[in-house]
XYZ file of C-alpha atoms in Angstrom:
770
model
C -21.707 17.836 18.630
C -23.702 14.550 19.960
C -23.963 11.998 17.573
C -27.795 12.023 17.936
C -28.155 15.691 17.427
C -25.317 15.822 14.567
C -27.568 16.595 10.659
C -28.315 14.184 8.555
C -27.489 16.148 5.833
C -24.780 14.251 3.258
C -21.428 15.883 3.999
C -18.882 14.654 1.365
C -15.988 12.459 3.024
C -14.018 9.904 1.223
C -14.482 5.943 0.432
C -11.438 4.100 2.561
C -11.180 0.593 0.653
C -8.697 1.044 -1.802
C -6.028 3.554 -2.291
C -8.164 5.224 -5.226
C -9.881 7.203 -2.408
C -13.190 7.673 -4.234
C -15.090 11.311 -2.743
C -18.198 10.723 -1.316
C -21.290 12.714 -0.102
C -22.910 11.115 3.469
C -25.343 11.294 5.231
C -24.915 10.774 9.467
C -27.710 9.012 11.374
C -27.623 8.138 14.597
C -23.854 7.739 14.549
C -24.088 5.293 11.515
C -23.432 6.026 7.443
C -27.077 6.594 5.261
C -27.185 7.292 2.028
C -23.512 7.292 0.479
C -22.696 7.872 -2.811
C -20.635 9.480 -4.968
C -19.357 12.600 -4.493
C -19.685 14.982 -8.477
C -17.681 17.282 -6.698
C -14.614 15.354 -6.062
C -11.521 16.079 -8.376
C -10.509 12.852 -9.282
C -13.127 10.226 -8.734
C -16.392 12.701 -10.095
C -18.743 11.069 -8.701
C -17.723 8.095 -9.035
C -18.582 4.736 -6.433
C -18.146 0.757 -6.020
C -19.897 -1.189 -4.564
C -18.175 -1.863 -1.543
C -18.369 2.209 -0.157
C -21.528 1.499 -0.187
C -21.262 -0.407 2.591
C -18.221 1.075 5.325
C -21.185 1.136 7.819
C -19.743 -1.963 9.155
C -15.994 -0.737 9.784
C -17.390 2.234 11.894
C -20.278 0.479 13.606
C -19.772 -3.390 14.690
C -19.022 -5.230 17.818
C -15.607 -5.222 18.040
C -15.139 -1.304 18.644
C -12.958 -0.733 20.841
C -13.521 2.269 23.478
C -11.161 1.830 26.603
C -7.798 0.915 26.696
C -6.826 -2.483 27.929
C -4.224 -4.032 29.536
C -4.142 -8.069 28.974
C -3.902 -10.708 32.937
C -1.960 -13.285 32.694
C -4.032 -15.886 31.543
C -5.129 -13.875 28.237
C -8.249 -11.909 29.678
C -7.982 -8.595 29.051
C -9.961 -5.171 31.607
C -9.758 -1.922 31.165
C -7.350 0.859 32.445
C -7.233 4.580 32.812
C -5.603 6.550 29.291
C -2.676 7.464 32.426
C -2.055 4.321 33.871
C -1.611 3.292 29.917
C 0.335 5.960 29.281
C 2.668 5.914 31.623
C 2.273 1.741 31.664
C 3.555 1.381 28.430
C 6.680 4.809 28.505
C 7.740 3.000 31.104
C 7.745 -0.465 29.425
C 9.790 0.886 25.950
C 11.844 2.571 27.821
C 13.583 -0.152 29.618
C 14.207 -1.681 26.600
C 15.286 0.625 24.444
C 18.159 1.378 27.607
C 18.669 -2.090 28.611
C 18.762 -3.511 25.110
C 19.276 -0.504 22.053
C 15.881 0.695 20.752
C 17.012 -1.399 18.368
C 15.555 -3.868 19.780
C 12.221 -2.545 19.636
C 9.646 -1.838 16.051
C 7.354 -0.364 14.833
C 4.345 -2.624 12.631
C 1.928 -0.303 10.522
C 1.160 3.750 10.150
C -1.946 3.732 9.029
C -4.157 1.630 5.966
C -5.923 2.389 2.731
C -7.545 5.302 4.125
C -5.657 7.098 7.072
C -1.746 8.097 7.004
C -2.320 11.109 9.445
C -1.648 8.893 12.510
C 1.506 7.053 10.594
C 3.318 11.287 10.491
C 3.303 11.106 13.835
C 4.330 8.211 14.674
C 7.648 9.028 13.522
C 8.239 10.533 17.016
C 7.169 7.799 19.178
C 9.942 5.981 16.811
C 12.511 8.003 17.622
C 11.885 8.194 21.295
C 11.929 4.389 20.680
C 15.130 5.012 18.458
C 14.789 2.427 16.319
C 14.991 2.445 12.367
C 12.966 -0.531 12.298
C 9.483 0.155 10.329
C 7.427 -3.214 8.811
C 4.439 -2.131 6.411
C 1.461 -3.971 3.972
C 3.899 -1.686 2.084
C 6.856 -3.707 2.439
C 5.048 -6.453 2.664
C 3.378 -5.891 -1.982
C 5.867 -3.081 -3.369
C 9.668 -3.499 -2.642
C 10.463 -4.999 -5.105
C 9.733 -2.483 -7.964
C 10.874 0.388 -5.136
C 13.525 -0.648 -6.123
C 13.587 -1.200 -9.412
C 12.412 2.495 -9.826
C 15.897 3.585 -7.471
C 17.670 1.475 -9.702
C 16.205 2.711 -12.623
C 15.038 7.399 -11.602
C 17.813 7.793 -8.773
C 15.114 7.210 -5.981
C 12.868 4.354 -4.633
C 10.718 7.939 -3.830
C 10.580 7.897 -7.989
C 7.199 6.552 -8.458
C 5.350 5.377 -12.218
C 1.570 6.565 -13.043
C -0.217 4.827 -15.978
C -2.622 6.911 -17.921
C -4.750 4.336 -19.252
C -7.609 7.043 -19.795
C -5.762 8.096 -22.567
C -4.337 5.396 -23.772
C -4.680 3.753 -27.025
C -3.252 0.730 -25.317
C -3.879 -0.402 -22.832
C -1.642 -3.270 -20.955
C -2.962 -4.279 -17.720
C -0.507 -6.478 -15.532
C -1.213 -8.942 -13.011
C -4.491 -6.911 -12.124
C -7.768 -6.524 -11.945
C -9.500 -3.309 -11.844
C -13.556 -4.119 -12.863
C -11.922 -5.535 -8.768
C -8.794 -3.607 -7.696
C -9.678 0.038 -9.408
C -6.087 1.799 -9.782
C -6.769 4.292 -11.587
C -9.732 6.985 -10.926
C -13.230 5.781 -12.285
C -11.940 2.121 -13.532
C -15.083 1.081 -14.650
C -16.485 3.622 -16.528
C -13.132 3.821 -18.492
C -13.294 0.156 -18.826
C -16.200 0.951 -20.667
C -15.384 3.616 -22.425
C -11.898 1.628 -24.068
C -14.218 -1.494 -25.033
C -16.251 0.711 -26.771
C -13.557 2.243 -28.644
C -12.478 0.507 -32.385
C -9.354 2.879 -31.912
C -8.602 0.995 -29.206
C -6.816 -1.533 -27.694
C -6.885 -3.598 -24.016
C -4.042 -6.029 -23.423
C -4.776 -8.074 -20.979
C -2.023 -10.752 -18.432
C -3.200 -12.906 -16.166
C -3.895 -16.132 -14.779
C -7.726 -16.137 -13.932
C -10.499 -15.187 -17.641
C -11.628 -12.453 -14.799
C -13.830 -9.699 -15.295
C -11.089 -7.113 -16.887
C -9.925 -10.281 -19.158
C -13.493 -10.797 -20.265
C -14.015 -7.443 -21.625
C -10.328 -7.258 -23.174
C -9.013 -7.592 -27.068
C -6.347 -9.634 -26.606
C -6.281 -11.681 -23.037
C -2.518 -13.670 -22.721
C -3.645 -16.060 -19.663
C 0.032 -17.570 -18.570
C 0.283 -20.094 -15.784
C 1.074 -18.477 -12.345
C 4.286 -17.661 -11.811
C 5.516 -18.000 -15.604
C 4.591 -13.930 -15.422
C 9.151 -13.311 -16.374
C 8.996 -15.476 -19.020
C 6.249 -14.079 -21.044
C 7.104 -10.871 -20.789
C 11.128 -11.390 -21.660
C 9.819 -12.634 -24.291
C 7.186 -10.074 -25.328
C 10.592 -8.048 -25.434
C 12.847 -9.658 -27.554
C 10.298 -9.866 -30.384
C 10.554 -6.300 -29.844
C 14.555 -6.166 -30.043
C 14.959 -9.135 -32.520
C 12.412 -6.854 -34.334
C 14.230 -3.525 -34.084
C 10.884 -2.982 -33.293
C 12.827 -0.272 -30.681
C 12.452 2.894 -30.473
C 15.654 4.728 -31.059
C 15.334 8.290 -30.680
C 13.565 7.707 -27.711
C 17.202 5.425 -25.703
C 18.945 7.574 -27.236
C 17.668 10.638 -25.494
C 16.727 9.706 -23.089
C 18.694 6.852 -21.332
C 22.325 4.425 -20.993
C 23.485 1.814 -22.025
C 20.007 0.234 -23.210
C 22.412 -1.324 -25.654
C 23.391 -3.798 -23.056
C 20.269 -3.984 -22.339
C 18.341 -4.809 -26.006
C 21.474 -7.971 -26.665
C 19.982 -9.646 -23.252
C 16.915 -9.656 -24.630
C 18.036 -10.507 -27.905
C 19.171 -13.418 -26.613
C 16.114 -14.902 -25.090
C 15.230 -17.934 -26.507
C 11.764 -16.326 -28.191
C 9.251 -20.011 -28.474
C 11.144 -21.856 -25.544
C 10.010 -18.870 -22.906
C 6.215 -18.530 -24.968
C 5.658 -21.979 -23.905
C 6.684 -22.649 -20.670
C 3.940 -18.747 -19.963
C 1.772 -21.159 -21.842
C 0.739 -18.620 -24.192
C 0.810 -18.944 -27.848
C 4.182 -17.100 -29.960
C 1.316 -16.010 -32.506
C 0.113 -14.026 -29.834
C 3.459 -12.871 -28.230
C 4.421 -11.127 -31.327
C 1.481 -9.816 -31.703
C 1.162 -7.489 -28.347
C 5.161 -7.307 -28.863
C 4.450 -5.516 -32.165
C 1.078 -3.374 -30.775
C 2.526 -2.028 -28.054
C 5.722 -1.055 -30.937
C 3.298 0.909 -32.894
C 0.885 2.560 -30.191
C 1.179 5.702 -30.938
C 0.491 6.046 -27.446
C 0.630 3.073 -24.671
C 0.551 2.372 -21.375
C 1.538 -0.528 -18.645
C -1.087 -1.083 -15.358
C 0.776 -3.489 -12.756
C -0.124 -4.350 -9.770
C 0.635 -7.366 -7.591
C -0.591 -10.340 -9.630
C 3.045 -9.964 -10.726
C 4.413 -8.298 -7.571
C 3.363 -11.331 -5.191
C 4.490 -14.232 -7.612
C 8.113 -16.033 -8.764
C 10.685 -13.429 -9.605
C 8.629 -10.661 -8.232
C 11.807 -7.658 -8.122
C 12.551 -9.149 -12.487
C 8.762 -8.790 -12.991
C 9.028 -4.891 -12.093
C 12.105 -4.579 -13.876
C 10.620 -6.225 -17.473
C 6.748 -4.362 -16.608
C 9.160 -1.205 -16.831
C 10.507 -1.908 -19.890
C 7.030 -2.398 -21.605
C 6.445 1.441 -21.742
C 10.720 2.271 -21.938
C 11.551 0.697 -24.943
C 8.540 1.789 -27.027
C 9.310 5.234 -25.724
C 5.536 5.218 -24.089
C 7.378 7.489 -21.517
C 7.215 11.055 -20.786
C 3.699 11.796 -22.870
C 0.001 12.140 -22.606
C -1.238 8.218 -22.701
C 2.038 6.695 -21.780
C 3.808 5.714 -18.510
C 5.228 8.754 -16.240
C 6.554 10.160 -12.728
C 4.069 12.210 -10.436
C 4.748 13.605 -7.574
C 3.134 13.187 -3.919
C 2.314 15.931 -2.010
C 3.236 13.790 0.949
C 6.060 11.327 0.655
C 5.212 7.744 0.951
C 8.340 6.129 1.842
C 12.410 7.799 1.750
C 14.888 6.003 0.177
C 17.296 4.015 1.358
C 20.967 3.902 0.043
C 22.325 0.561 -1.338
C 24.423 -1.445 1.982
C 27.278 -1.674 -0.017
C 27.378 2.276 -1.188
C 26.568 3.470 2.761
C 27.137 1.087 6.089
C 25.598 2.562 8.132
C 22.253 1.751 6.445
C 20.830 -0.022 9.543
C 20.369 -3.700 8.451
C 18.218 -5.730 10.677
C 19.878 -7.818 13.523
C 19.078 -11.588 12.875
C 18.522 -11.763 8.866
C 20.424 -9.031 7.789
C 17.935 -6.989 5.761
C 18.422 -3.916 4.463
C 15.516 -1.655 3.853
C 13.856 -0.204 1.017
C 12.608 2.462 1.010
C 12.932 2.561 4.859
C 10.750 -0.290 5.077
C 10.945 -3.346 6.254
C 9.596 -6.312 4.779
C 6.901 -8.122 7.607
C 7.951 -11.580 5.768
C 11.146 -11.722 8.245
C 9.410 -9.911 11.160
C 8.671 -13.369 13.152
C 12.266 -14.485 12.156
C 13.547 -11.439 14.033
C 12.109 -12.130 17.306
C 11.591 -15.417 17.269
C 15.244 -16.569 18.393
C 18.151 -16.383 21.145
C 20.202 -13.977 19.724
C 20.946 -10.963 22.084
C 19.731 -8.248 19.680
C 16.405 -9.775 18.711
C 13.676 -7.375 18.359
C 11.665 -7.500 21.699
C 9.402 -5.128 21.907
C 6.850 -3.878 19.212
C 4.370 -1.091 17.950
C 1.797 -1.614 15.475
C -0.764 0.995 13.953
C -3.989 0.375 12.290
C -2.102 -3.517 11.077
C -3.152 -6.757 11.957
C -0.546 -9.007 10.894
C -1.982 -11.553 12.243
C -4.246 -11.841 9.506
C -2.788 -10.172 6.769
C 1.456 -11.047 6.645
C 2.641 -13.989 5.262
C 2.876 -17.441 7.869
C 0.321 -16.468 10.246
C 1.740 -19.712 12.522
C 5.179 -17.721 12.144
C 3.476 -14.928 13.559
C 1.350 -16.749 16.270
C 4.424 -17.876 17.624
C 7.093 -14.505 16.931
C 4.256 -12.419 18.472
C 3.975 -14.893 22.235
C 7.210 -14.107 22.257
C 7.061 -10.102 22.713
C 8.913 -8.912 25.487
C 5.937 -5.860 24.895
C 3.396 -5.529 22.795
C 0.714 -2.063 22.272
C -1.614 -2.492 19.795
C -3.213 0.265 18.405
C -6.455 0.299 16.110
C -10.420 1.057 16.060
C -10.933 -2.680 16.790
C -10.075 -5.689 19.060
C -8.021 -6.847 15.879
C -6.127 -10.860 15.983
C -3.133 -8.485 16.487
C -4.795 -6.657 18.853
C -5.786 -9.770 21.104
C -1.947 -11.022 21.616
C -1.198 -7.391 22.379
C 0.440 -6.378 26.061
C -1.833 -3.388 25.608
C -4.318 -2.333 23.448
C -4.557 1.411 22.694
C -8.258 2.859 21.000
C -8.015 5.037 18.242
C -11.178 6.915 17.148
C -12.915 5.676 13.654
C -11.157 7.185 9.961
C -14.994 9.026 10.325
C -14.536 10.438 13.994
C -11.373 12.655 12.907
C -9.673 14.016 10.623
C -7.858 11.613 7.953
C -6.219 11.775 4.729
C -4.582 9.657 2.766
C -1.423 10.284 0.578
C -2.330 7.998 -2.860
C -1.785 10.869 -4.224
C -0.838 9.090 -7.948
C -2.469 10.868 -10.343
C -0.076 13.203 -13.238
C -0.390 15.827 -14.806
C -3.333 16.656 -12.115
C -2.271 16.028 -8.549
C -4.769 15.725 -6.171
C -5.538 15.478 -2.158
C -8.542 15.805 0.414
C -8.756 16.244 3.995
C -11.144 14.907 5.357
C -13.034 16.511 8.424
C -14.463 13.838 10.864
C -18.216 14.019 10.211
C -18.544 12.096 13.866
C -17.188 12.746 17.760
C -14.644 10.748 18.930
C -16.744 7.584 21.305
C -15.526 8.163 24.143
C -12.962 6.959 25.853
C -11.157 6.588 22.034
C -7.744 8.987 20.972
C -6.729 9.892 17.953
C -3.099 8.524 16.700
C -1.832 11.153 16.985
C -2.610 12.440 20.243
C -1.778 9.272 21.187
C 1.431 9.387 19.648
C 2.054 12.537 21.725
C 1.826 11.874 24.996
C 4.143 8.916 23.929
C 6.365 10.972 23.722
C 6.458 13.019 25.989
C 5.851 10.628 28.429
C 8.980 9.248 28.094
C 10.640 12.240 27.930
C 11.484 13.238 24.607
C 9.910 16.818 24.245
C 7.929 19.185 26.831
C 4.096 18.601 26.861
C 3.772 21.782 26.339
C 6.019 24.995 23.786
C 4.230 28.442 25.413
C 6.846 30.235 23.234
C 5.843 28.373 19.904
C 2.513 28.650 20.459
C 1.489 32.259 21.013
C 3.629 32.365 18.511
C 1.811 30.855 16.354
C -1.298 31.892 17.023
C 0.447 35.269 15.948
C 1.435 33.932 12.722
C -1.935 32.921 11.973
C -3.239 35.907 12.419
C -0.571 37.713 10.473
C 0.913 34.913 8.140
C 3.216 37.599 6.493
C 5.403 38.184 9.347
C 6.569 34.757 9.442
C 7.633 34.912 12.638
C 6.006 31.029 13.888
C 8.956 29.713 10.555
C 12.246 31.413 11.370
C 11.001 30.934 15.724
C 10.443 26.900 14.583
C 13.966 27.339 12.549
C 16.235 29.168 15.489
C 14.075 27.056 17.767
C 15.092 23.466 15.763
C 18.886 24.530 15.821
C 19.420 25.378 19.532
C 17.949 21.930 20.664
C 18.981 19.860 17.837
C 17.592 16.190 19.419
C 14.567 17.985 19.289
C 14.458 18.150 15.595
C 13.443 13.984 15.234
C 9.980 15.318 17.138
C 9.160 18.474 13.966
C 6.401 16.706 13.369
C 5.017 17.035 16.705
C 5.793 20.646 17.532
C 3.966 21.812 14.484
C 1.213 19.946 15.649
C 1.757 20.917 19.807
C 1.743 24.509 18.139
C 0.313 25.228 15.109
C -1.667 22.820 15.519
C -4.038 24.765 18.465
C -4.199 27.627 16.082
C -6.830 25.485 13.730
C -9.173 24.314 14.361
C -10.827 22.040 16.338
C -10.930 19.200 14.361
C -8.714 19.039 12.347
C -5.815 19.795 14.623
C -3.837 16.913 13.555
C -3.725 17.944 9.746
C -0.399 20.720 11.408
C 2.430 19.002 9.612
C 0.647 19.113 5.913
C 1.658 23.506 6.675
C 5.042 21.979 6.565
C 4.602 19.259 4.004
C 2.571 22.236 1.562
C 5.914 24.322 2.043
C 7.855 22.507 0.521
C 5.652 21.401 -2.051
C 5.041 24.942 -3.347
C 9.299 25.785 -2.878
C 9.962 21.878 -5.679
C 7.100 22.232 -7.614
C 6.312 26.552 -7.535
C 4.970 26.256 -11.379
C 2.871 23.014 -10.846
C 0.581 24.405 -7.983
C 0.333 27.890 -9.737
C -0.686 26.112 -12.292
C -3.259 24.317 -10.313
C -4.565 27.930 -10.230
C -3.410 28.238 -6.481
C -1.904 32.107 -6.094
C 0.716 33.904 -3.457
C -1.209 36.142 -1.586
C 1.759 37.755 -0.283
C 2.198 35.010 2.031
C 4.223 32.758 0.456
C 3.235 29.634 -2.272
C 3.719 27.342 0.094
C -0.009 29.440 2.740
C -1.462 29.760 0.415
C -1.965 25.689 -0.575
C -2.094 25.088 3.235
C -5.042 26.767 3.134
C -6.351 25.139 -0.326
C -5.975 22.142 1.237
C -7.931 23.420 4.794
C -10.858 24.381 2.996
C -11.105 22.201 0.347
C -14.161 20.234 1.891
C -14.406 18.186 -1.713
C -10.709 17.990 -2.244
C -8.446 19.268 -4.534
C -6.311 19.026 -7.336
C -2.782 20.621 -6.021
C -0.194 20.280 -8.682
C -1.022 20.465 -12.867
C 2.414 19.256 -14.282
C 2.846 18.919 -17.834
C 3.807 16.141 -19.267
C 7.908 16.767 -20.511
C 7.810 17.316 -15.977
C 8.553 14.278 -16.109
C 12.149 13.664 -16.872
C 12.365 16.670 -14.346
C 11.613 14.366 -11.962
C 14.004 11.798 -12.485
C 17.101 12.042 -9.408
C 20.475 11.144 -11.723
C 21.810 14.241 -12.487
C 22.050 13.289 -15.906
C 18.513 13.116 -16.127
C 18.198 10.351 -18.539
C 17.072 6.151 -17.631
C 19.432 4.022 -16.056
C 18.210 1.850 -18.449
C 20.484 -1.385 -17.193
C 20.082 -3.035 -13.878
C 23.217 -5.464 -13.816
C 21.139 -8.159 -11.353
C 18.538 -8.063 -13.148
C 19.720 -8.925 -16.364
C 21.652 -11.399 -14.864
C 18.472 -12.608 -13.450
C 16.805 -12.143 -17.116
C 19.740 -14.643 -18.311
C 19.183 -17.146 -16.018
C 16.015 -18.264 -16.466
C 17.117 -20.188 -19.165
C 17.957 -22.410 -16.528
C 14.286 -22.723 -14.439
C 13.220 -24.457 -18.028
C 13.010 -27.888 -17.007
C 12.273 -27.482 -13.857
C 9.106 -29.295 -12.875
C 6.056 -29.548 -10.506
C 6.184 -30.257 -7.359
C 4.337 -33.511 -7.166
C 3.106 -33.885 -3.775
C 1.239 -30.420 -4.069
C 0.497 -30.478 -7.470
C -1.761 -27.234 -7.816
C -0.433 -23.727 -7.952
C -2.893 -21.592 -5.030
C -3.399 -17.788 -6.138
C -4.016 -15.854 -2.475
C -5.319 -12.932 -1.904
C -8.016 -12.301 -5.601
C -10.079 -9.083 -4.771
C -13.742 -10.346 -5.533
C -17.304 -8.105 -5.577
C -17.072 -7.570 -1.417
C -14.279 -8.897 0.151
C -11.943 -5.543 1.129
C -8.785 -5.383 3.631
C -9.873 -6.252 7.350
C -10.476 -2.601 8.236
C -14.372 -4.521 7.465
C -14.785 -7.298 10.066
C -18.388 -8.037 10.167
C -18.791 -10.726 8.018
C -22.266 -9.472 6.992
C -21.612 -7.081 5.391
C -20.870 -9.043 1.615
C -24.296 -9.382 -0.455
C -22.601 -12.012 -2.400
C -19.302 -15.219 -1.423
C -19.473 -15.616 2.469
C -17.828 -18.392 3.025
C -14.295 -17.312 0.143
C -15.047 -19.738 -2.039
C -11.638 -22.059 -3.937
C -11.982 -21.314 -7.063
C -11.401 -24.037 -9.248
C -11.161 -25.311 -12.843
C -13.989 -28.071 -13.552
C -11.233 -31.140 -15.531
C -9.465 -30.442 -11.619
C -13.023 -30.541 -9.392
C -13.898 -33.996 -12.249
C -10.828 -35.281 -11.161
C -10.827 -34.596 -7.537
C -14.751 -35.617 -7.385
C -15.461 -33.034 -6.399
C -18.709 -30.455 -7.030
C -19.650 -27.357 -6.593
C -20.383 -26.181 -3.242
C -18.224 -29.275 -1.432
C -16.423 -28.086 1.486
C -12.567 -29.504 0.712
C -9.281 -29.058 2.695
C -7.183 -26.748 1.123
C -3.496 -27.916 1.975
C -0.016 -26.045 1.044
C 3.710 -27.199 2.903
C 3.086 -25.178 5.874
C -0.907 -25.632 7.103
C -4.390 -26.646 5.944
C -7.961 -25.099 5.129
C -10.613 -25.614 5.101
C -12.786 -24.024 2.384
C -16.180 -24.555 0.031
C -15.445 -25.173 -3.399
C -16.825 -22.716 -7.034
C -15.802 -24.167 -10.237
C -15.353 -22.333 -12.837
C -13.959 -21.638 -16.790
C -12.651 -19.178 -15.460
C -9.611 -21.110 -13.939
C -6.867 -22.449 -15.938
C -6.470 -26.143 -15.147
C -3.979 -27.322 -12.001
C -4.980 -23.217 -11.269
C -7.038 -22.562 -7.534
C -7.863 -19.593 -6.131
C -9.508 -17.984 -3.044
C -10.019 -13.790 -2.048
C -8.126 -11.963 0.789
C -9.241 -10.728 3.801
C -11.734 -13.657 5.182
C -10.475 -16.040 8.548
C -10.991 -12.783 10.977
C -12.727 -14.691 14.385
C -15.551 -12.346 14.973
C -18.667 -12.155 17.523
C -21.707 -13.787 17.024
C -25.034 -12.563 19.010
C -24.035 -14.607 22.000
C -20.673 -13.331 21.768
C -18.244 -15.870 21.327
C -15.599 -15.399 18.673
C -16.305 -17.590 15.610
C -13.719 -17.623 12.339
C -15.465 -16.948 8.899
C -14.231 -18.145 5.649
C -10.938 -19.543 5.078
C -7.536 -17.463 6.517
C -5.364 -17.730 3.768
C -1.934 -16.940 5.292
C -2.272 -20.089 7.266
C -1.227 -22.109 3.830
C 1.690 -19.556 3.239
C 5.255 -19.259 4.485
C 7.579 -16.322 5.684
C 10.819 -18.197 3.328
C 8.153 -18.271 0.157
C 9.587 -14.789 -1.387
C 11.598 -12.864 -2.946
C 15.165 -12.729 -2.340
C 16.115 -9.808 -3.274
C 13.085 -8.161 -1.347
C 10.963 -10.706 0.987
C 8.126 -10.314 -1.086
C 5.734 -13.219 -0.571
C 4.876 -15.137 -2.751
C 0.974 -15.077 -2.829
C 0.281 -15.334 -5.966
C 2.132 -18.485 -6.232
C 1.899 -20.969 -3.476
C 1.863 -25.049 -4.304
C -1.345 -26.875 -2.267
C -3.704 -29.816 -2.806
C -7.100 -30.288 -2.718
C -8.997 -32.973 -0.977
C -13.038 -34.034 0.468
C -13.545 -33.049 3.440
C -14.113 -35.628 5.822
C -17.689 -35.168 6.469
C -17.066 -36.039 10.110
C -15.510 -32.960 10.688
C -17.761 -30.276 9.085
């Protein structure tokens, strides 16, 4: 169907800008998105939508969309080539690097953003052909410290905690502003409900007076970087005043006395003073949290990308574990994944086979490697350095810390391939650029199945035919794997049996044949998802061919969580519960609920053999004690302000919104500062300034606001991209904040960058340079 002939009737899809992926109803006209509104039939968002989704046509249609494979000339310019030439040349060069230097000279970055995870599933086949374990993703720039803590507490890094905001009496928002960042279904509606209910309490812990903080009953406006001091002080009050839940801890945890002893030793008054929060407010929150019927903690990047990142995640978990707000309605709970977002990496001391990075010796967490180390792994003479890189649906030149280090490192690669919808800043440095179809031109889904007790999934069908010259990522990966000689172009027998199996699934012919083929040809096992795409995928409607891997996911999930699947209303019709779940996924255009757990099921999701929370993490208890040695440290006099980089605002998003015209407000990405700082610096609202860190400097426009504490600056992410203007000239729009960040300013355990604590100085810009 051509773009011009497609119906403009509203069709279901989902937003692709944050992990909530709210359901949408969209009219499509002339190849564009129009009349975007919330989908009342979506099982979780139920018609809710925020203002950012209304601008999604700026993602679908803009000047940087790609429509042909590109090859880089020596002078840096690009020219179009055929898909066949691109695939053959890339496959030959990848194979040559692998054969000469080993698979670990290659690496992979990306695999999907906030809305497109299907391609990443099939990327595992390309990584197998490349022979590399090295996967770098945005998750590893944000969440791996949290994943590591989860692994220690609950037994595996795949264990993930969700909050119970909608049903809680007492809610703590920790380093997050859900009015803008969401993070749970129908966030703004739920925030208003909490605010109006006199029986419920909202606490916000944030250095900024955000929109959420303005709605709160209690706002603990701490100094940036002191989260660990404040959280330890709150927990110490609980321990000292015997506010911990003895029965809960005795029944469901191990080593809790050791944790309580460490917390009792915390100097509460000095830690509170360091954080800038009144001691009475520390005690008030400790007592309120401990005494609540049901309390929950919702945390995000504000604590995960600042000083003591991994320790902050541990203390955050203790906030709900010590008083027993876990495994119940309105508390925090573990949830399941239909398709796992990450895997589990054992401790290198326990498993010598864990592949450490060659240069920095970094161990993976969740089988992911932190982007902070990648420039160091490339820009070196080390024989094991990364020489080739495939980047999919990611733009580390803008989104990763230390843009200067990335520019230098990427320029030294022997091969870089970018697979993307747009000509991003990273693509502009690649040797080859492969154009992917947009998220509305192919079947897509995300694996952010983060809800409990009801969990949902939405397989989105395409709204448009693919733009001519583009391919979906699964097909790109299939062609590369075939060209590299990893798998054959066809699997005739399996294709035939898959076709029969779709008509007679009760016979189970295809599952048996696939199992037999993989047993007989063990070298095919790393390519199982791709084999599903090439065989079972061909029996599905063409527009959802890439959903073939979900057949396996549905089988495994139904096997592991049979009762929860059946409670969601999915019945075995004779071909197996997994088959019924798969069919439900394919048929549910508006999304579907695939499981309904009970709150007591949380304990079955813990992977320790004793099904208990192993509360004492030695490294973290030592880190709590070590906080005392930091009390006397002074600020950097050369860089006296603290920049909190990456603020979420009304019109910034991830980097897939390239055209700056999508923004209705704050087009400059203003640097927000306190009135006292502005007066001291002689700066007026709207003035141009230079913001400088030890790593770099950039120009910005100032916004003076008392939302900021004195000495604190805030700037948004999602700016600084170069987009063609009307004359076709590339123009940078807004500040590229990662020009200020440094890859070595990071958490020592997870290497998560300290984006929320960047020492800077500000001075008026030279009028001659503006």
